[in-house]
Amino acid sequence: MLAMEKGINCCFSASASNVYIYFITIAIALVVIRVSYVIYRSSKPLHTTSPQPLSTLIVLGSGGHTAEMLNLLSVLHTDSFTPRLYIAAATDNMSLQKARLFESSVIDKVDSVRT
């Protein structure tokens, strides 16, 4: 009781609050630095095109997977993804026919753009 009356406990709580303030200040500084870095990096343009075409492996399958893959390929820049290699099961002739049809339509588009 005598120690509390003299204010010894008061000094401990003041130093503890200084430590809390120090850690809060450091945490706020780190958050500000991180946000600044993210803003800086987001203002730079990303590399949107590859310097050279990329080899692409397309796995075809049943259950709508072939349609999903061909829909995905139709929205991509096909000239950036060449050669395109297709894999399908030996018994899946329909997927291979769809892939051939897609490739011929890509060739037709390229030919019509050139002429």
Coordinates of C-alpha atoms in Angstrom, one line a residue:
M1 CA 0.0 0.0 0.0
L2 CA 2.8 2.3 0.8
A3 CA 4.4 2.0 -2.7
M4 CA 1.1 2.9 -4.3
E5 CA 0.8 6.0 -2.2
K6 CA 4.3 7.1 -3.2
G7 CA 3.5 6.8 -7.0
I8 CA 5.9 4.0 -7.9
N9 CA 3.1 2.1 -9.8
C10 CA 2.3 5.3 -11.7
C11 CA 5.8 5.4 -13.3
F12 CA 5.3 1.8 -14.6
S13 CA 2.1 2.6 -16.3
A14 CA 3.6 5.8 -17.9
S15 CA 6.5 3.8 -19.4
A16 CA 4.1 1.1 -20.6
S17 CA 1.9 3.7 -22.4
N18 CA 5.1 5.0 -24.0
V19 CA 5.8 1.5 -25.4
Y20 CA 2.2 1.2 -26.7
I21 CA 2.5 4.6 -28.4
Y22 CA 5.8 3.6 -29.9
F23 CA 4.4 0.4 -31.4
I24 CA 1.3 2.1 -32.6
T25 CA 3.4 4.8 -34.3
I26 CA 5.6 2.1 -36.0
A27 CA 2.5 0.2 -37.1
I28 CA 1.0 3.3 -38.7
A29 CA 4.3 4.1 -40.4
L30 CA 4.4 0.6 -41.9
V31 CA 0.9 0.8 -43.1
V32 CA 1.6 4.2 -44.7
I33 CA 4.8 2.9 -46.4
R34 CA 2.9 -0.2 -47.7
V35 CA 0.0 1.9 -49.1
S36 CA 2.5 4.3 -50.7
Y37 CA 4.3 1.3 -52.3
V38 CA 1.1 -0.2 -53.7
I39 CA 0.0 3.1 -55.1
Y40 CA 3.4 3.6 -56.7
R41 CA 3.4 0.1 -58.3
S42 CA -0.1 0.3 -59.5
S43 CA 0.6 3.5 -61.4
K44 CA 3.2 1.7 -63.6
P45 CA 1.7 -0.1 -66.6
L46 CA 1.9 -3.9 -66.6
H47 CA 3.5 -5.8 -69.4
T48 CA 0.4 -6.5 -71.4
T49 CA 2.0 -8.3 -74.3
S50 CA 4.6 -11.0 -74.3
P51 CA 7.7 -10.2 -76.4
Q52 CA 7.3 -13.5 -78.3
P53 CA 4.4 -15.9 -78.8
L54 CA 3.8 -18.5 -76.1
S55 CA 3.4 -22.2 -76.7
T56 CA 0.0 -23.2 -75.4
L57 CA -1.3 -26.6 -74.4
I58 CA -5.1 -27.0 -74.5
V59 CA -6.6 -30.1 -72.9
L60 CA -10.0 -31.0 -74.3
G61 CA -12.5 -33.2 -72.6
S62 CA -16.1 -34.2 -72.3
G63 CA -18.8 -32.7 -70.1
G64 CA -18.6 -29.2 -71.6
H65 CA -14.9 -28.8 -71.0
T66 CA -14.1 -28.5 -74.7
A67 CA -16.7 -25.7 -75.1
E68 CA -15.2 -23.8 -72.2
M69 CA -11.7 -24.1 -73.5
L70 CA -12.7 -23.0 -77.0
N71 CA -14.7 -20.0 -75.6
L72 CA -11.6 -19.0 -73.6
L73 CA -9.4 -19.3 -76.7
S74 CA -11.9 -17.2 -78.7
V75 CA -11.4 -14.2 -76.5
L76 CA -7.6 -14.5 -76.4
H77 CA -5.2 -12.9 -78.9
T78 CA -4.5 -16.1 -80.8
D79 CA -1.3 -14.7 -82.4
S80 CA 0.2 -14.3 -78.9
F81 CA -0.4 -18.0 -78.1
T82 CA 1.2 -20.0 -80.9
P83 CA 1.7 -22.9 -81.4
R84 CA -1.5 -24.2 -79.9
L85 CA -1.2 -27.9 -79.0
Y86 CA -4.5 -29.9 -78.3
I87 CA -4.8 -33.0 -76.2
A88 CA -7.9 -35.1 -76.2
A89 CA -8.8 -38.7 -75.4
A90 CA -8.4 -41.2 -78.3
T91 CA -12.2 -41.9 -78.1
D92 CA -13.2 -38.2 -78.1
N93 CA -13.6 -37.4 -81.8
M94 CA -16.1 -34.6 -81.2
S95 CA -13.6 -32.5 -79.3
L96 CA -11.0 -33.0 -82.0
Q97 CA -13.4 -31.9 -84.6
K98 CA -14.3 -28.8 -82.7
A99 CA -10.6 -28.0 -82.3
R100 CA -10.0 -28.4 -86.0
L101 CA -13.0 -26.1 -86.7
F102 CA -11.7 -23.5 -84.3
E103 CA -8.3 -23.5 -85.8
S104 CA -9.7 -23.2 -89.3
S105 CA -11.8 -20.2 -88.2
V106 CA -8.7 -18.6 -86.8
I107 CA -6.8 -19.2 -90.0
D108 CA -9.8 -17.7 -92.0
K109 CA -9.8 -14.6 -89.7
V110 CA -6.0 -14.1 -90.3
D111 CA -6.4 -14.5 -94.1
S112 CA -9.3 -12.0 -94.2
V113 CA -7.3 -9.5 -92.2
R114 CA -4.3 -9.8 -94.6
T115 CA -6.4 -9.3 -97.7

